[in-house]
mmCIF file of C-alpha atoms in Angstrom:
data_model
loop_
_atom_site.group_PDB
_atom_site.id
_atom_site.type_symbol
_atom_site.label_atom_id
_atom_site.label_comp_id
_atom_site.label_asym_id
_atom_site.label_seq_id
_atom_site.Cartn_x
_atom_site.Cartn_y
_atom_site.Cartn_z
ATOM 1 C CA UNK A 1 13.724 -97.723 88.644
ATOM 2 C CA UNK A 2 17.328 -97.428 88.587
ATOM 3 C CA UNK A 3 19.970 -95.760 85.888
ATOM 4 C CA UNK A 4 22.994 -97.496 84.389
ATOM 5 C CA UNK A 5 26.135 -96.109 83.552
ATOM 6 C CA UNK A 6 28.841 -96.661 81.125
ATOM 7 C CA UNK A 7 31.932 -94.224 80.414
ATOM 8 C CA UNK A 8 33.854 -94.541 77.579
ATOM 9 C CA UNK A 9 37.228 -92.763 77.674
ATOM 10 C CA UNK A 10 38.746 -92.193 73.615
ATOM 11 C CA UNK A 11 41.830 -90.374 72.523
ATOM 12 C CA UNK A 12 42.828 -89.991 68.877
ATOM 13 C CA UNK A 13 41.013 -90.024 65.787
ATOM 14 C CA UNK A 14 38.439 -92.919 64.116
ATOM 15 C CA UNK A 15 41.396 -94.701 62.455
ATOM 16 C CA UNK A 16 44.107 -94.520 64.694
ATOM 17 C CA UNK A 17 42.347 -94.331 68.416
ATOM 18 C CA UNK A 18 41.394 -96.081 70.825
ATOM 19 C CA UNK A 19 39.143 -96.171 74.197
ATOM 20 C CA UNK A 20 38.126 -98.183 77.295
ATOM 21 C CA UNK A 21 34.976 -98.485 77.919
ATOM 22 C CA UNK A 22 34.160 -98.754 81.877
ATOM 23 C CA UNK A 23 31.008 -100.308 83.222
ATOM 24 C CA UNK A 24 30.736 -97.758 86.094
ATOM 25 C CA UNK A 25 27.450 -98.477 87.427
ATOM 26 C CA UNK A 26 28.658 -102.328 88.643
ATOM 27 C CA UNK A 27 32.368 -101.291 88.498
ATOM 28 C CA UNK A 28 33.091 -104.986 87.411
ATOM 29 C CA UNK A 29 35.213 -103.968 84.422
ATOM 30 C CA UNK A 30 37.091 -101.845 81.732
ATOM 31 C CA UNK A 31 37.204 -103.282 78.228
ATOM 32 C CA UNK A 32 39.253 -101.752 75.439
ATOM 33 C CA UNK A 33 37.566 -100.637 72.306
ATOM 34 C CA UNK A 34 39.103 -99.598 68.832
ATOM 35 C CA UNK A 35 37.395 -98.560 65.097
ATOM 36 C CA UNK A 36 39.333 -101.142 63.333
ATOM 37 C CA UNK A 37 38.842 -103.528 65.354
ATOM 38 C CA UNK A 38 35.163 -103.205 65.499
ATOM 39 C CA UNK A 39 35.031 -103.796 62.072
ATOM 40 C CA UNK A 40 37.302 -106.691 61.426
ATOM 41 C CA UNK A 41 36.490 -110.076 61.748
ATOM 42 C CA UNK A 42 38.778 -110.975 64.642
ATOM 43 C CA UNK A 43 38.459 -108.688 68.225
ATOM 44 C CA UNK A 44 41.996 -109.720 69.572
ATOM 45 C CA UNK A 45 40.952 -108.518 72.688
ATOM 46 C CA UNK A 46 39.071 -105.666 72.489
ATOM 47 C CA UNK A 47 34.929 -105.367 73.053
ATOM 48 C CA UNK A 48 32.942 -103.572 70.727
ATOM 49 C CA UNK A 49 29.357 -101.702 71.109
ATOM 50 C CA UNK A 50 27.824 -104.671 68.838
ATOM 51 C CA UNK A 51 28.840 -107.217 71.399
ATOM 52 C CA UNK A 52 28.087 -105.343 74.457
ATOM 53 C CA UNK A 53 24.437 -104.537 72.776
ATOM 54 C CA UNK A 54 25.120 -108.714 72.800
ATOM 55 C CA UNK A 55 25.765 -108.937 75.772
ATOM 56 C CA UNK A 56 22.871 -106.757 77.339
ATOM 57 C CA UNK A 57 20.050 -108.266 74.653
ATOM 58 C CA UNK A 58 21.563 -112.061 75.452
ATOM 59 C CA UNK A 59 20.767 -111.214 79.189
ATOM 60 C CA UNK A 60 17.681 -109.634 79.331
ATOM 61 C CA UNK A 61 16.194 -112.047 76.976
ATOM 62 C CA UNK A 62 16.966 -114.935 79.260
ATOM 63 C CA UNK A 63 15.807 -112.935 82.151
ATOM 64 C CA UNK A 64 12.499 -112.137 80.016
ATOM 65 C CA UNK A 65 12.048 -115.828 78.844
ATOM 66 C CA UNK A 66 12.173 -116.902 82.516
ATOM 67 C CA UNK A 67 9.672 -114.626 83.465
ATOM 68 C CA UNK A 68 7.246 -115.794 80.243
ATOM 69 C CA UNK A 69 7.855 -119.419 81.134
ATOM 70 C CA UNK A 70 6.856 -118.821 84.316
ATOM 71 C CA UNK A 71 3.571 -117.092 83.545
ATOM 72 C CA UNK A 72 3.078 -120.127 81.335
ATOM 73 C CA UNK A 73 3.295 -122.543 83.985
ATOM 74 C CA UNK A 74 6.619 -123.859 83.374
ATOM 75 C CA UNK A 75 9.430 -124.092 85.147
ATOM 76 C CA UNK A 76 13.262 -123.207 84.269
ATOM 77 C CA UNK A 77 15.726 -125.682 84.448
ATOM 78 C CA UNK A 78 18.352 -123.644 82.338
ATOM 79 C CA UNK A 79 18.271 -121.442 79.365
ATOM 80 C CA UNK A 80 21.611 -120.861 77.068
ATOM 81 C CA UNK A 81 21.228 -117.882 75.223
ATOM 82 C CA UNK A 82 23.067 -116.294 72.489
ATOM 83 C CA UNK A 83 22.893 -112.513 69.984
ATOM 84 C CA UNK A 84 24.740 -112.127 67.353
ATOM 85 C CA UNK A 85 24.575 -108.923 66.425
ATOM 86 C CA UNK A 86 25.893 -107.930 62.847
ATOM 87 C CA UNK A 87 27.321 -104.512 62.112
ATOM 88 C CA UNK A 88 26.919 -103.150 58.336
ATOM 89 C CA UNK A 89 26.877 -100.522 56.055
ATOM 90 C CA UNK A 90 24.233 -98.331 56.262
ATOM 91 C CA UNK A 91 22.765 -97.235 52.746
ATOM 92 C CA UNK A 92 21.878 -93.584 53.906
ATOM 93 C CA UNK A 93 25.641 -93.529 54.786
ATOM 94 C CA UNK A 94 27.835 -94.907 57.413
ATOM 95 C CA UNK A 95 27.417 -98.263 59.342
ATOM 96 C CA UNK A 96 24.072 -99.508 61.327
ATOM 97 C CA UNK A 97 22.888 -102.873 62.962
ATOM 98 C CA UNK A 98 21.773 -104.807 59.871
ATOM 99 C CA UNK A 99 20.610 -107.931 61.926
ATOM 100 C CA UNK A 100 20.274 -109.240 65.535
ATOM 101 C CA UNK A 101 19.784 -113.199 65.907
ATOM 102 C CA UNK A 102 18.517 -114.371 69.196
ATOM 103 C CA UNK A 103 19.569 -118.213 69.500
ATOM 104 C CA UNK A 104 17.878 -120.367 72.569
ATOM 105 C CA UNK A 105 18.103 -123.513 73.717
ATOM 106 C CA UNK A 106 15.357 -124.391 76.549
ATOM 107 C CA UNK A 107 15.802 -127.417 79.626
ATOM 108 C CA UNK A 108 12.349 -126.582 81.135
ATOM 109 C CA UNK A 109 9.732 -128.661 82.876
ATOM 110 C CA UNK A 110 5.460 -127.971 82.573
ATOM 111 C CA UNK A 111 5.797 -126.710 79.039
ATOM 112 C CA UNK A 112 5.540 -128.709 75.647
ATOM 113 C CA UNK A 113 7.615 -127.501 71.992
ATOM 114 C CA UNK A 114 4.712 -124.847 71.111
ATOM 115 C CA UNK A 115 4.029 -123.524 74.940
ATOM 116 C CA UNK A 116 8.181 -123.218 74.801
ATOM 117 C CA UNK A 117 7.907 -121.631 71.132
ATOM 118 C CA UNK A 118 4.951 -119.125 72.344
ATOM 119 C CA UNK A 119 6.897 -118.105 75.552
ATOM 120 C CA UNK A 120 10.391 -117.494 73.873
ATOM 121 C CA UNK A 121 8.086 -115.395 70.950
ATOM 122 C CA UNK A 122 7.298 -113.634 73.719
ATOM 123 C CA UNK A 123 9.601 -112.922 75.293
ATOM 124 C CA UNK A 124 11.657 -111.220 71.989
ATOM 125 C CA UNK A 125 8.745 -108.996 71.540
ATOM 126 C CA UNK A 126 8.703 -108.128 75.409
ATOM 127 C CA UNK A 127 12.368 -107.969 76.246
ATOM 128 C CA UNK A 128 13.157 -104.360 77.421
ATOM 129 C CA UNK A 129 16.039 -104.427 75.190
ATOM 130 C CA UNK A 130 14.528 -106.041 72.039
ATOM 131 C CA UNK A 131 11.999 -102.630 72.492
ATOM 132 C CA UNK A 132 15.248 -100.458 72.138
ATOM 133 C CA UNK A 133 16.281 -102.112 69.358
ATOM 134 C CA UNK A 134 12.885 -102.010 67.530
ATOM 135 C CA UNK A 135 14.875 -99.755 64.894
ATOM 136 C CA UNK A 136 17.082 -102.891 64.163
ATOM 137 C CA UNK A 137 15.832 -104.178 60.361
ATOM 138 C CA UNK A 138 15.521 -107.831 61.758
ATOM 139 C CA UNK A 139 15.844 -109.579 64.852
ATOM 140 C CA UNK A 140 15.453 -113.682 64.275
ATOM 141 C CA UNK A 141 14.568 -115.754 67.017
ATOM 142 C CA UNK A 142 15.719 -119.526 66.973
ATOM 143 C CA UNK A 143 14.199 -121.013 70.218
ATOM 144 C CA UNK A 144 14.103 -125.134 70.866
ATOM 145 C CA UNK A 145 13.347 -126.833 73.701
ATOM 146 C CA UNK A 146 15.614 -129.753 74.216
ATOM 147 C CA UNK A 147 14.796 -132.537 76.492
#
């Protein structure tokens, strides 16, 4: 199986750096990154490790779903998916993922509201990346299939 790789090139300190963070394996793009902007409400422009963990648990859930609906007998006909994944304080000291929240919304044929419910269940539990995560305190699934 293959190996991903990032590269994240900082200067300065916590406060006053900042990075890029490359995405060398695909070599699609480099995304700025900053402390203080992680942890403010508003990005202006930069990425952050909470929403690339986003973006790579957003993905491989849909691509996990699909492959659960399938073995279910159903058949895609799209699947929007969303993370929102929530930086905090840590109480041991320092900051941590407090919560991830998994948000689908199902067009698929051959399955009914429960055989949709079971597959998107599990497909959280199966996802690759919802494993790596397992040290995350909660990860919430809201899954509905919509006609």
């Amino acid at each position: 199986m293959p190996t991903r790789t990032a590269r994240t090139a900082w200067t300065g300190g916590l406060q006053d750096g900042s990075g890029q963070v490359e995405l060398a394996s695909s070599g699609v793009g480099k995304f700025d990154v900053s402390f203080p902007k992680r942890t403010a409400d508003a990005a202006d422009g930069t990425t952050s490790p909470e929403e690339l963990i986003a973006a790579a648990h957003s993905s491989c859930y849909a691509m996990a779903l699909s492959g659960q609906i399938g073995n279910a007998g159903g058949t895609v006909r799209s699947l929007d998916v969303n993370a929102d994944v929530t930086l905090g304080p840590d109480p041991a000291g320092g900051f941590h993922i407090s919560n991830i929240k998994l948000t689908v919304r199902g067009r698929v044929d051959g399955l009914d509201a429960a055989g949709f419910q079971a597959a998107a269940e599990g497909a959280k539990v199966g996802c690759p990346i919802s494993k790596a995560l397992a040290g995350v305190g909660t990860i919430e699934l809201d899954a509905a299939l919509e006609s």
